[in-house]
Short mmCIF file of C-alpha atoms (C1' of nucleotides) in Angstrom, two decimals:
data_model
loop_
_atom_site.label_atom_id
_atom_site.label_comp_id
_atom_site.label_asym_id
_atom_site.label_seq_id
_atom_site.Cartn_x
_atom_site.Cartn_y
_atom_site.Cartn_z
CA UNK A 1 -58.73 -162.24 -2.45
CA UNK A 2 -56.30 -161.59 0.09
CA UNK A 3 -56.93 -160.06 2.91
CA UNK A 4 -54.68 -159.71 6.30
CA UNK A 5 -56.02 -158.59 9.65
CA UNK A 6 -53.74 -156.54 11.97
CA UNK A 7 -55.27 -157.63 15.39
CA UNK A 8 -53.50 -155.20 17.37
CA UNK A 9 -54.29 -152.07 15.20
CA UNK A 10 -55.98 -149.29 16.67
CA UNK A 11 -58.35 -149.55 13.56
CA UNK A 12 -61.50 -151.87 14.09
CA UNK A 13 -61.37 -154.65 12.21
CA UNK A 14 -64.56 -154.74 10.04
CA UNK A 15 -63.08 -151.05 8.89
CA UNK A 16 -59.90 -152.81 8.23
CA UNK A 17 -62.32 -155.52 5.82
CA UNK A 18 -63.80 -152.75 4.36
CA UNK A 19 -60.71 -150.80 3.31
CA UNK A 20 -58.51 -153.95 1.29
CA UNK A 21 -61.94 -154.82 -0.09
CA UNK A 22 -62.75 -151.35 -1.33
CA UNK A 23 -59.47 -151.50 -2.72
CA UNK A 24 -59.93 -154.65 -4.46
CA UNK A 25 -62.87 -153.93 -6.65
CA UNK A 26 -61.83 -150.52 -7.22
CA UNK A 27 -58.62 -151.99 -8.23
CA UNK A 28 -61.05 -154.24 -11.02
CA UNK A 29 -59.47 -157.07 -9.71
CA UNK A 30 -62.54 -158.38 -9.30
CA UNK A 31 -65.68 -158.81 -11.91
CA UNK A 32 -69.05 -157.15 -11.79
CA UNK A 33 -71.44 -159.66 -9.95
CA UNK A 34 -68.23 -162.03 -8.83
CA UNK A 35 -69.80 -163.52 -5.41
CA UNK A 36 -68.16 -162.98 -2.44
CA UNK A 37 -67.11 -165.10 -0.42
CA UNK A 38 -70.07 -166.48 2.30
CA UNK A 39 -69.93 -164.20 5.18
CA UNK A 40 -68.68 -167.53 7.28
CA UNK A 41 -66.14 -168.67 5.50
CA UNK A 42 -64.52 -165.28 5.31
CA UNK A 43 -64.64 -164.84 9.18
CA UNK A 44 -63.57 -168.38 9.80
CA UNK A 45 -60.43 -167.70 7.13
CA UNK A 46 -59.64 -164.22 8.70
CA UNK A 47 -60.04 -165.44 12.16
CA UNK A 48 -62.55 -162.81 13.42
CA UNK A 49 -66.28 -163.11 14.15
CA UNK A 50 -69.24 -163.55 11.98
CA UNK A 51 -70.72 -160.15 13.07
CA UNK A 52 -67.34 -158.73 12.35
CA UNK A 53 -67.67 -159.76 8.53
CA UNK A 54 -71.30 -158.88 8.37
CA UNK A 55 -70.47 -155.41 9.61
CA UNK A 56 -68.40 -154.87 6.73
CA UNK A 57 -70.04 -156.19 4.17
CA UNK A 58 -73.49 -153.89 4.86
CA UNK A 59 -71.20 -151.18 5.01
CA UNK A 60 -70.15 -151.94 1.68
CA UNK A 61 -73.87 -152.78 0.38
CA UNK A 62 -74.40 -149.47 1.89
CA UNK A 63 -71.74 -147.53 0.15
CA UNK A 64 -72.91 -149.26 -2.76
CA UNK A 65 -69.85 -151.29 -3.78
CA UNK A 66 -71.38 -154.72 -2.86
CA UNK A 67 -74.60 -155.68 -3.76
CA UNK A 68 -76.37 -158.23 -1.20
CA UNK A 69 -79.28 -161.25 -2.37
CA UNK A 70 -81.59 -162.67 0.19
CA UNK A 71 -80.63 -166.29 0.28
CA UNK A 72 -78.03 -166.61 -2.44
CA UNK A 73 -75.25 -164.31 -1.37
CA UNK A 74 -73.00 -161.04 -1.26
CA UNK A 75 -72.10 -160.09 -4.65
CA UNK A 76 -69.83 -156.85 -6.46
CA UNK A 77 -72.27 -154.17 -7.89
CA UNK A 78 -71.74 -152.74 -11.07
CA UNK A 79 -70.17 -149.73 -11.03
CA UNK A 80 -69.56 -147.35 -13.80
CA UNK A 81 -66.01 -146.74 -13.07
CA UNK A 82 -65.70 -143.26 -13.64
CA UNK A 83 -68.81 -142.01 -11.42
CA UNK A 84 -67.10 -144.06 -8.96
CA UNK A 85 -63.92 -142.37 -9.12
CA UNK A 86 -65.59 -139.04 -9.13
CA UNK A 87 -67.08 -139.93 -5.82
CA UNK A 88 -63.67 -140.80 -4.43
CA UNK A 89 -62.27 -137.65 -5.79
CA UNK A 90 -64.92 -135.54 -4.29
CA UNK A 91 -64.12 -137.02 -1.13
CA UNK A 92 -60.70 -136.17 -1.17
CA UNK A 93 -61.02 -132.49 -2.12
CA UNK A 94 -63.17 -132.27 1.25
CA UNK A 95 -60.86 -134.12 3.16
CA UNK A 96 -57.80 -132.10 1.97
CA UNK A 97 -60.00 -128.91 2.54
CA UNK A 98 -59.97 -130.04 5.95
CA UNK A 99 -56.03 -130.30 5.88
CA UNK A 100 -55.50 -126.82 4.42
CA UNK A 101 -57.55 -125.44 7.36
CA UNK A 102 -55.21 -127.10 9.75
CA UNK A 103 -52.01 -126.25 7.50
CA UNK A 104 -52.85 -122.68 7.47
CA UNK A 105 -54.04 -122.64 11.03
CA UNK A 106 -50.45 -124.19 12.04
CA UNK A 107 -48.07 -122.26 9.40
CA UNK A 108 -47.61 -125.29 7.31
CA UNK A 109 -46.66 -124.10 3.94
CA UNK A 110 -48.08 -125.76 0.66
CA UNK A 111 -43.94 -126.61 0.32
CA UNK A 112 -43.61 -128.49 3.39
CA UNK A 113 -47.08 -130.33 3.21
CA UNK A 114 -45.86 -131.65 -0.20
CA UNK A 115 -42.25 -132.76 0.79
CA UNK A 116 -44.31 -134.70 3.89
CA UNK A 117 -46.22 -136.04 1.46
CA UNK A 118 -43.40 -137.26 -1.16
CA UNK A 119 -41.35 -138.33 2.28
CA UNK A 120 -44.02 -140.77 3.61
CA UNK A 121 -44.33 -141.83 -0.03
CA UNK A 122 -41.09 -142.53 -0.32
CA UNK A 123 -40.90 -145.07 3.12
CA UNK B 1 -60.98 -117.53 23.81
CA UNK B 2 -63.92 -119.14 21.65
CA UNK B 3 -64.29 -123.03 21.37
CA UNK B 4 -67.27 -124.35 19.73
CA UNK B 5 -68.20 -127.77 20.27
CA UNK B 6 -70.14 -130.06 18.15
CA UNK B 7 -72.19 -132.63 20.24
CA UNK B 8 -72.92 -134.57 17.49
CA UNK B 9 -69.62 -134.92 15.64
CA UNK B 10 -68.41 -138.28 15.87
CA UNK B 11 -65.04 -137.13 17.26
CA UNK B 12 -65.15 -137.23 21.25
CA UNK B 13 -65.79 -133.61 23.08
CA UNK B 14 -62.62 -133.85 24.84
CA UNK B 15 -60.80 -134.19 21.64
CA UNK B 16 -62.71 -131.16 20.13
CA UNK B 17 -61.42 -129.06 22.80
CA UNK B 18 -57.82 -130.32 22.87
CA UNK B 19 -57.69 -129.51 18.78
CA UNK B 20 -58.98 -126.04 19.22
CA UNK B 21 -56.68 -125.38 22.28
CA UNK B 22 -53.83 -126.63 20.80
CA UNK B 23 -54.68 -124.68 17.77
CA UNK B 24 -55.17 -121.60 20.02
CA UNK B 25 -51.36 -121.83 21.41
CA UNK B 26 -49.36 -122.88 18.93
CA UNK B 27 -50.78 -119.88 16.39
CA UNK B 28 -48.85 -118.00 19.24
CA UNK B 29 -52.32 -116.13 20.48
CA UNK B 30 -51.66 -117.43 24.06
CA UNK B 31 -48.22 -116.04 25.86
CA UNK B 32 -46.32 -118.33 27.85
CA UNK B 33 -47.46 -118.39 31.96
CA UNK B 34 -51.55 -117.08 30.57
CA UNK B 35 -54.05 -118.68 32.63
CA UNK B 36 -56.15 -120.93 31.18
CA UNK B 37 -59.96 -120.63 32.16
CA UNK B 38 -60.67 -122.77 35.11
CA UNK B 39 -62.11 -126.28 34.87
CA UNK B 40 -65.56 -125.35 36.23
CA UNK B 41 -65.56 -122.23 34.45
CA UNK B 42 -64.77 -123.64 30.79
CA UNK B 43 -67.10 -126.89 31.83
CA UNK B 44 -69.92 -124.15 32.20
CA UNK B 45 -69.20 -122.02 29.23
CA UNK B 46 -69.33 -125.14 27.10
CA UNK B 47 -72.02 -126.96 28.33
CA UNK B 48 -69.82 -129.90 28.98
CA UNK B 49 -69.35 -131.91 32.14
CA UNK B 50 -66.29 -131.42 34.54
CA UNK B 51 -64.65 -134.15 33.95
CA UNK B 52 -64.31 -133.77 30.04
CA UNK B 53 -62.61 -130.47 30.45
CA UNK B 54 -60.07 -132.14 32.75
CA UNK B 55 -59.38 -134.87 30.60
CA UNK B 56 -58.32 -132.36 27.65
CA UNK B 57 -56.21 -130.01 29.75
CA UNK B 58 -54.61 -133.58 31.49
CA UNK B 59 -53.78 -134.56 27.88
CA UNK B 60 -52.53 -131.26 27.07
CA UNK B 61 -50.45 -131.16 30.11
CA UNK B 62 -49.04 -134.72 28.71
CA UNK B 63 -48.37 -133.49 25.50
CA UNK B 64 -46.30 -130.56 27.16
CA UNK B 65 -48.30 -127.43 26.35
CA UNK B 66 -50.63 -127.06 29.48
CA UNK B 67 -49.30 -127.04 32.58
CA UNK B 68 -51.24 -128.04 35.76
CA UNK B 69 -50.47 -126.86 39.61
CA UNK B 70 -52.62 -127.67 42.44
CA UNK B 71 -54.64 -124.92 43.90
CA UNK B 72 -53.73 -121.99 41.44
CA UNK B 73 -54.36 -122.87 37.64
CA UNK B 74 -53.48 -124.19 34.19
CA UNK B 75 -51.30 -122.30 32.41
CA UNK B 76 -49.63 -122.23 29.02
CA UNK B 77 -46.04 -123.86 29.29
CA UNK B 78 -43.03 -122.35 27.40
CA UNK B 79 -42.40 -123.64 24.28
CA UNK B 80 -39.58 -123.06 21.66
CA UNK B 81 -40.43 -122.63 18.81
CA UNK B 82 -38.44 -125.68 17.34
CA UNK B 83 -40.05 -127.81 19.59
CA UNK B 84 -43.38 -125.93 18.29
CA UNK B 85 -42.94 -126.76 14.68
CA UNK B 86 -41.93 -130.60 15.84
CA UNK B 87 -45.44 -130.55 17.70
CA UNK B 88 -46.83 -129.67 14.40
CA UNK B 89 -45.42 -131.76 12.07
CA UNK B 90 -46.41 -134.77 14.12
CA UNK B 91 -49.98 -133.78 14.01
CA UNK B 92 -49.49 -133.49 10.71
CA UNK B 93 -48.17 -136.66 9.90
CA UNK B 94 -50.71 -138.30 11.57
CA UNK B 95 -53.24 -136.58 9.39
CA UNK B 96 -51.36 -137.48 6.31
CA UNK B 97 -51.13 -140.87 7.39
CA UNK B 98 -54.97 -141.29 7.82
CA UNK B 99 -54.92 -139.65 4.16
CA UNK B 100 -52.59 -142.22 3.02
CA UNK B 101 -54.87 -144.86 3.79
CA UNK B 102 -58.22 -143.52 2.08
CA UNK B 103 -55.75 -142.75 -0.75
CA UNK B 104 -54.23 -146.23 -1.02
CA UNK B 105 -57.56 -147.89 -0.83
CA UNK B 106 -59.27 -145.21 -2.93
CA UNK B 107 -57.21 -146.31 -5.89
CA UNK B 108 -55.86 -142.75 -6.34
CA UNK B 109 -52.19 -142.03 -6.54
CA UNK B 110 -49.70 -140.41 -5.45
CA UNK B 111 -49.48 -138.06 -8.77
CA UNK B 112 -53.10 -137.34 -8.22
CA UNK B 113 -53.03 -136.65 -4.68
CA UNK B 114 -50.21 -133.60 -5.22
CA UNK B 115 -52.38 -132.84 -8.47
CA UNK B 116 -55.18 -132.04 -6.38
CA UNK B 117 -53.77 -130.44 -3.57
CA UNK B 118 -51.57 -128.00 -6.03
CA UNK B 119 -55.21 -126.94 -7.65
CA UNK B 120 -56.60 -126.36 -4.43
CA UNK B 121 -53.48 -123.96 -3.22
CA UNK B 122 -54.43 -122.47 -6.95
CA UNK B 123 -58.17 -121.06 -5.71
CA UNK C 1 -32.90 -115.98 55.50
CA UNK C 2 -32.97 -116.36 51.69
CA UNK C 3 -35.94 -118.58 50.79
CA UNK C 4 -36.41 -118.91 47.07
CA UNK C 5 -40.34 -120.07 45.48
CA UNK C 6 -40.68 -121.27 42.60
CA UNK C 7 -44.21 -120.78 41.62
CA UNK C 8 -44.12 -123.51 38.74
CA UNK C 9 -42.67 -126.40 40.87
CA UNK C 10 -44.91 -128.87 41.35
CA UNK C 11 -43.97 -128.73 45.18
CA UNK C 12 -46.87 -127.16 47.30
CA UNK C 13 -45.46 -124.01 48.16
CA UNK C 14 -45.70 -124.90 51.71
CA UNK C 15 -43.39 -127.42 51.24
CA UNK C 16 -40.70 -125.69 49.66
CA UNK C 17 -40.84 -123.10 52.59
CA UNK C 18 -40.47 -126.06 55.06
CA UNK C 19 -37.57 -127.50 53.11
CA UNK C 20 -35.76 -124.62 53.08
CA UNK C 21 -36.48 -123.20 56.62
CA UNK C 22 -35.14 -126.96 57.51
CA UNK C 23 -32.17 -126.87 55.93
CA UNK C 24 -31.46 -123.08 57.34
CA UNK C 25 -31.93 -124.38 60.98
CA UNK C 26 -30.30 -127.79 60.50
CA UNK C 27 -27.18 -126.41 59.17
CA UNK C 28 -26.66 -124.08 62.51
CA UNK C 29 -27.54 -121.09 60.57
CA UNK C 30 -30.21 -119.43 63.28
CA UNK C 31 -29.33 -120.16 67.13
CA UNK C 32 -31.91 -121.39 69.21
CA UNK C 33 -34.47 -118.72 70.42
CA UNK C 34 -34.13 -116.95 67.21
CA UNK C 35 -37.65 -115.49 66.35
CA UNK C 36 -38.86 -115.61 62.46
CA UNK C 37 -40.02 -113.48 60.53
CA UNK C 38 -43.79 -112.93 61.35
CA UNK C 39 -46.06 -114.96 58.85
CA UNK C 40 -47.23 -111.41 57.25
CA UNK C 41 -43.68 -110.31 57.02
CA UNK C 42 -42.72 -113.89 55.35
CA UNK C 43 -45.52 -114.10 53.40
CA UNK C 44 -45.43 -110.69 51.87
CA UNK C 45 -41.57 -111.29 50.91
CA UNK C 46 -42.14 -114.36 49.32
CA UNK C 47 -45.13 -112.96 47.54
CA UNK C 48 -47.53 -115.73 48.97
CA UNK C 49 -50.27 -116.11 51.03
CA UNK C 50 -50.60 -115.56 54.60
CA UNK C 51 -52.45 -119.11 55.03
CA UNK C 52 -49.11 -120.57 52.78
CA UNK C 53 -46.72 -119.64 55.07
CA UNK C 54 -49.03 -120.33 58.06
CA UNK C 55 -49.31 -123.91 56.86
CA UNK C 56 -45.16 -123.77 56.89
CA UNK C 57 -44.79 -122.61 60.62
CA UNK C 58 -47.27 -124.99 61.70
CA UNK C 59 -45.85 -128.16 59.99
CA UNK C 60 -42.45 -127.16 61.35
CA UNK C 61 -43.79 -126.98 64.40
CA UNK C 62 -45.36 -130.24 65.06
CA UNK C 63 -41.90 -131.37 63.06
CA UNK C 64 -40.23 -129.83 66.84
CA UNK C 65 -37.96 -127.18 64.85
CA UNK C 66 -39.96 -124.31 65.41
CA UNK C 67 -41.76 -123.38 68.23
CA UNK C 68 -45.30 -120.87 68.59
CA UNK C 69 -45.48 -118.73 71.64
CA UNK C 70 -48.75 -116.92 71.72
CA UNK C 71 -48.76 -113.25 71.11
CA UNK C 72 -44.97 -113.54 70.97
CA UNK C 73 -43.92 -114.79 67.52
CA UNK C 74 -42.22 -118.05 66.16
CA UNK C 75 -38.86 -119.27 67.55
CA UNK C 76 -36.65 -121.81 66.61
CA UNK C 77 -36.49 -124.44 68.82
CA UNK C 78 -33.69 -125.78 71.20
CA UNK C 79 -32.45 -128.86 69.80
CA UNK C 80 -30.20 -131.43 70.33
CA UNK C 81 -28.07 -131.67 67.02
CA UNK C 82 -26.81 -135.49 67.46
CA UNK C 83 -30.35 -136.58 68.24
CA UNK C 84 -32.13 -134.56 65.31
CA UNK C 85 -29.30 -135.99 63.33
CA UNK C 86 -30.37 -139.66 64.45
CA UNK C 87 -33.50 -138.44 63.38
CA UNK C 88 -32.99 -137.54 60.26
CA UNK C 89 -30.56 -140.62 59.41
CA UNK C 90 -33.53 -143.12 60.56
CA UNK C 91 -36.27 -141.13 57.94
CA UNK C 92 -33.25 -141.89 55.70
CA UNK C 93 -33.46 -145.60 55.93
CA UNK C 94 -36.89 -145.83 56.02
CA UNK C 95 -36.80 -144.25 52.76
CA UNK C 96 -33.61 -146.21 51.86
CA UNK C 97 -35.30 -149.47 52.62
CA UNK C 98 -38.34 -148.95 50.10
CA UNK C 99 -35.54 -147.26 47.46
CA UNK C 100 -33.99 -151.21 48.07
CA UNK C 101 -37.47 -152.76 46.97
CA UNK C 102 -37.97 -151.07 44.36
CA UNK C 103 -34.46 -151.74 42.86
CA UNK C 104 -34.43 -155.64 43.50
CA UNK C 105 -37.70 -156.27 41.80
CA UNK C 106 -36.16 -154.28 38.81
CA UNK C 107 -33.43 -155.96 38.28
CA UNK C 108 -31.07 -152.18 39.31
CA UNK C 109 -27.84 -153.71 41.04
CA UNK C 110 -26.59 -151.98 44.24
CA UNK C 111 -23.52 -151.19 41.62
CA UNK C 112 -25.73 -149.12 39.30
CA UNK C 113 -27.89 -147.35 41.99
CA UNK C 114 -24.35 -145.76 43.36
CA UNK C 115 -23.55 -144.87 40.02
CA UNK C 116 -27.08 -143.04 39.49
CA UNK C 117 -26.40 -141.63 42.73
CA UNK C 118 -23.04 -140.24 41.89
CA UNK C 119 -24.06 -138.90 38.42
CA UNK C 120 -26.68 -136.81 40.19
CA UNK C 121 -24.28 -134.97 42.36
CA UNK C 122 -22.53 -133.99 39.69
CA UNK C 123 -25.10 -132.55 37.66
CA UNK D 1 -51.42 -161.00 38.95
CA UNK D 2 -51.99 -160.36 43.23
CA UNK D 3 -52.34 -156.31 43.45
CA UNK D 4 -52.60 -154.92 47.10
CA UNK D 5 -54.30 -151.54 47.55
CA UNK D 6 -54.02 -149.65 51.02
CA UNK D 7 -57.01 -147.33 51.42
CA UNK D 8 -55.04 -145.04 53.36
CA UNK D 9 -52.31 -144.54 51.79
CA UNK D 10 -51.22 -140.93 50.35
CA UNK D 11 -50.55 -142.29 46.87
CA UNK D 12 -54.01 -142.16 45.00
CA UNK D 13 -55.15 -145.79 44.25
CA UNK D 14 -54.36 -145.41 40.55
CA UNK D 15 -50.99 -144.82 41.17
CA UNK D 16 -50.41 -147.78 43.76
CA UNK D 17 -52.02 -149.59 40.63
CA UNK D 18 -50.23 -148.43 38.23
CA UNK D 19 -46.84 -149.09 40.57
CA UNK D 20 -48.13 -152.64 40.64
CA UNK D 21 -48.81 -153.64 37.72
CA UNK D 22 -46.01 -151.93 36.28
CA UNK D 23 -43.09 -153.62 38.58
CA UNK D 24 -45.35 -157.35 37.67
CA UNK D 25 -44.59 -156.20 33.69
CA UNK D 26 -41.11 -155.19 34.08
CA UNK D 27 -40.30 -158.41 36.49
CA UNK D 28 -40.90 -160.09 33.44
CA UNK D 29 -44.01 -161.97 34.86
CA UNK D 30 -46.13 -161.70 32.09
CA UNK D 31 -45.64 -162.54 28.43
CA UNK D 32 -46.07 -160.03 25.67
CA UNK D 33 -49.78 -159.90 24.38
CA UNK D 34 -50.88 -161.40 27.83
CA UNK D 35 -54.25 -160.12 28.11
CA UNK D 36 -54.96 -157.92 31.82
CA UNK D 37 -57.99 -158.48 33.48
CA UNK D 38 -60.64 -156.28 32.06
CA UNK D 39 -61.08 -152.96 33.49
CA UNK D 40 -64.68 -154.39 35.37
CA UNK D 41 -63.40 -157.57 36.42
CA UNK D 42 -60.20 -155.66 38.18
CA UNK D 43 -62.38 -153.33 39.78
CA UNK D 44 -64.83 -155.49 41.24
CA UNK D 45 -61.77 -157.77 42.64
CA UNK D 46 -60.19 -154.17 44.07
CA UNK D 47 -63.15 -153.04 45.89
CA UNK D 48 -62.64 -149.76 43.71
CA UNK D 49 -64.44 -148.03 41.08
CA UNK D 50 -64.23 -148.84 37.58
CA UNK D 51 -62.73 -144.99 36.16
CA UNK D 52 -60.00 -145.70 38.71
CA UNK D 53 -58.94 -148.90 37.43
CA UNK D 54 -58.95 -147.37 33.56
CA UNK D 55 -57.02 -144.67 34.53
CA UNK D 56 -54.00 -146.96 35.58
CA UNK D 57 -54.47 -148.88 32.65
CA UNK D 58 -54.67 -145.60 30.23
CA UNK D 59 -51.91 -143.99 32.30
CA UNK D 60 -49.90 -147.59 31.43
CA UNK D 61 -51.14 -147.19 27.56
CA UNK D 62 -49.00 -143.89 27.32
CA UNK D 63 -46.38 -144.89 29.04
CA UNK D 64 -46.12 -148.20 26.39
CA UNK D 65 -46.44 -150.95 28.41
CA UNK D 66 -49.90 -151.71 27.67
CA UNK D 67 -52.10 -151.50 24.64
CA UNK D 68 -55.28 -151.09 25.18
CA UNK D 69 -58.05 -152.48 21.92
CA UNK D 70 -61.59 -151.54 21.82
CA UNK D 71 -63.72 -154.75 22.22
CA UNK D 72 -61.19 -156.87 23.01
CA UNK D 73 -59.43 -155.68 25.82
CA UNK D 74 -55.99 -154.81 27.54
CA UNK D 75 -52.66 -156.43 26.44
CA UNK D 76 -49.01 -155.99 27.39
CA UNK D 77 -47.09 -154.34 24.95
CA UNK D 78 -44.44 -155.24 23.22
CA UNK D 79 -41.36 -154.02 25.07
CA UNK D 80 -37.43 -154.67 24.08
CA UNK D 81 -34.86 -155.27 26.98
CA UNK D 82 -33.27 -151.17 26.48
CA UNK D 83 -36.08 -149.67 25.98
CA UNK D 84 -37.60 -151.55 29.31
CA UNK D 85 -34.33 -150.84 31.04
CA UNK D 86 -34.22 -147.44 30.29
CA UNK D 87 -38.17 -147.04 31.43
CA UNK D 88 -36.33 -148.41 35.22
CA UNK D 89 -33.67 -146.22 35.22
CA UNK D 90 -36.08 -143.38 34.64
CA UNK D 91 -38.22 -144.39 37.26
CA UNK D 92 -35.20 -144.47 39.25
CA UNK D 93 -34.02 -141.78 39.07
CA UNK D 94 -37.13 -139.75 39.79
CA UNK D 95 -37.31 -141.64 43.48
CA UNK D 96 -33.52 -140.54 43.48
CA UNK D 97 -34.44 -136.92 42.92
CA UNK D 98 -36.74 -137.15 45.37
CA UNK D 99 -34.43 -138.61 47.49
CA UNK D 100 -31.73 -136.00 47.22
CA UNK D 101 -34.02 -133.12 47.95
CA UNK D 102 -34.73 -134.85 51.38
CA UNK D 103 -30.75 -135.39 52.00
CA UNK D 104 -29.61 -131.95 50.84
CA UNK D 105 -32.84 -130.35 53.47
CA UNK D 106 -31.64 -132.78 56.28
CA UNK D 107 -28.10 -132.30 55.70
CA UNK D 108 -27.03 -135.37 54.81
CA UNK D 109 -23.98 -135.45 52.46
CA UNK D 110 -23.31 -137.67 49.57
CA UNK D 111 -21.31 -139.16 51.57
CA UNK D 112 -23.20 -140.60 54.42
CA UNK D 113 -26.23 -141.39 51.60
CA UNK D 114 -23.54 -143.58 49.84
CA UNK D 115 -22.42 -144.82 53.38
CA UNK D 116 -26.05 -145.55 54.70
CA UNK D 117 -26.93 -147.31 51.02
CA UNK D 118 -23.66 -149.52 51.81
CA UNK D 119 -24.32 -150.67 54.77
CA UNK D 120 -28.04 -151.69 53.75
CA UNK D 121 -26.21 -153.78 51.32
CA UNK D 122 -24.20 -155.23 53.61
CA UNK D 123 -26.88 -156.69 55.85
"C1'" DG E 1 -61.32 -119.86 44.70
"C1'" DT E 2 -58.17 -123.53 42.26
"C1'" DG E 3 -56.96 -128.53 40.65
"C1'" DG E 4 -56.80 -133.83 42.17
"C1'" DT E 5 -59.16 -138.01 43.24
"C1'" DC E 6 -62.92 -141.17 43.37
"C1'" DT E 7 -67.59 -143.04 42.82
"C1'" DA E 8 -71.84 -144.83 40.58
"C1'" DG E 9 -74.04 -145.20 36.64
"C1'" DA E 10 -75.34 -144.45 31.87
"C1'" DC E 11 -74.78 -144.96 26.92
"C1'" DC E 12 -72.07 -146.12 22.76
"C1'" DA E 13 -68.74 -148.82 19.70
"C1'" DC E 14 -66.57 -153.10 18.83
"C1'" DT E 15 -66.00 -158.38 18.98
"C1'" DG F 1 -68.58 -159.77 26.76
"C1'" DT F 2 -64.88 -155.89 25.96
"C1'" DG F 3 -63.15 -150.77 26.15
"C1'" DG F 4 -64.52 -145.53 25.24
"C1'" DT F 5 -67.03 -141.51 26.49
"C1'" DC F 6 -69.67 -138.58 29.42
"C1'" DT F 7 -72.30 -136.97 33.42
"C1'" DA F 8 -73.30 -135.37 38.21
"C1'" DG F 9 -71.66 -134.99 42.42
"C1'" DA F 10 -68.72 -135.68 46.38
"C1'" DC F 11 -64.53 -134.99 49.07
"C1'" DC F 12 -59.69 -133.51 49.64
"C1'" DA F 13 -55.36 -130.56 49.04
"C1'" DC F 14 -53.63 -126.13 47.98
"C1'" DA F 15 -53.53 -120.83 47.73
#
DNA sequence: GTGGTCTAGACCACT
DNA sequence: GTGGTCTAGACCACA
């Protein structure tokens, strides 16, 4: 599990956590019920604060991704891979709704907004 | 000119207003030299406070679309329309970048991101 | 008398009326006793208000270049050109001695502040 | 950092902050990442209020020579020798432009302004 | 009337 | 503790 903070981003860090964690279940790197690592020795490894790492990893037991055990630990929930990616999906149709408010709202064409896409792709 | 604001959106008031001003001009509704509503005036209208008016035609005035003089009024600058559509792409990119991320740690790809957004143009 | 406004500057309006009038009398233009334009005549040629160009004959009156007569009109004063001169050349090293500040503690050599200096009269 | 602030003074007291802190950064005083006194602590040690102080340090922020971090606090940005150069020279030449409206109202000639800087050198 | 500056103080988000 | 947002209200400069 590799994770790197950027300490001068603009993004706060526990969202930063939560992001390349997200990522790294959803990528199956990691095993349903795989413990995480102990909320101190992640904030001691990423040099941030304890309350830092606990931030994220509610959010997580919150969004349902971790699963958290009074006393013994934070661990991955089960997840039935293709609900999950529906979820994710359904997100991005309403955050790409969004976009195609603000494309048609600035006389963006669905041609440019693709070649911006495949541009930032491509760096 | 009708701005709505939501109170309890998570994005700041100030911002609100700047997005649906900026939204206002560059569709071209606004001519170069109109007069902007006074501070007070908008401030009342919206239910906001003084200040958070100012701050959003201040950042408009930064960004080159407002333009402030002392004693008469904010006005609409002149634009060209190149510099216009540069204006616009940057917001844009900064959209797609935030899109980018939730993408990237979403575990949905590139292919799938055009996929969607090519259905959606398709309603 | 040709006095220009620009309406957009970010100069008071006042100010660019002073400026100008300045310049006019400094470069011999109007002989001593000359009487200006009333301030309703002024203001309604310039397309400002009467209290604008008020502001303007006042300033330049305290400045000694104009002087008020009561129910009379506005003259321009008498003055002796080598001592306005050593006037002027004295604001000039005021300003030039802050200007010399300001370009030793930024590391601008006396070499490049002529050459700024000459570029601008050229534009 | 030893930041003066004269009550009196035309220039609004962000400004002669922003001045300030800016000639300190450009001087080279203070490393990249240093972290500025936070926004309470400088206000309290001004005798001003604490909006005053964060305007000067967001003014600062878009300008690019600070970076300012949500629960952390205010750093110096990174800045590279041209790009800090060029910041001077801009600076410059805005006191310059000033400066040449004052000459060309006072009749003063390029000439003598050249001659005038000279001598200053000279001394 | 307009915008520009400044204050004191409150509440929230982040570390 | 830090910065970010917002308010209410005051005073000044300008037209």
């Amino acid at each position: 599990m590799n994770i790197m903070i950027d300490q001068l981003s603009q993004t706060p860090i526990y969202e930063q956590i939560e992001n390349q964690i997200r990522q790294i279940i959803l990528s199956g790197e990691l095993e349903t019920n795989y413990m995480m690592p102990s909320i101190r020795k992640m904030a001691k490894e990423l040099g941030v604060g304890i309350i830092t790492v606990k931030r994220a990893y509610d959010d997580m037991c919150n969004e349902g991704l971790l699963v958290s055990i009074q006393g013994r630990g934070v661990f991955v929930a089960s997840i039935d891979a293709d609900k999950e990616k529906e979820i994710r999906l359904t997100q991005l149709r309403e955050r790409l709704s969004e976009l195609k408010v603000f494309c048609d709202t600035s006389d963006i064409s669905k041609q440019e907004l693709i070649e911006e896409i495949t541009d930032m792709y491509n760096d």
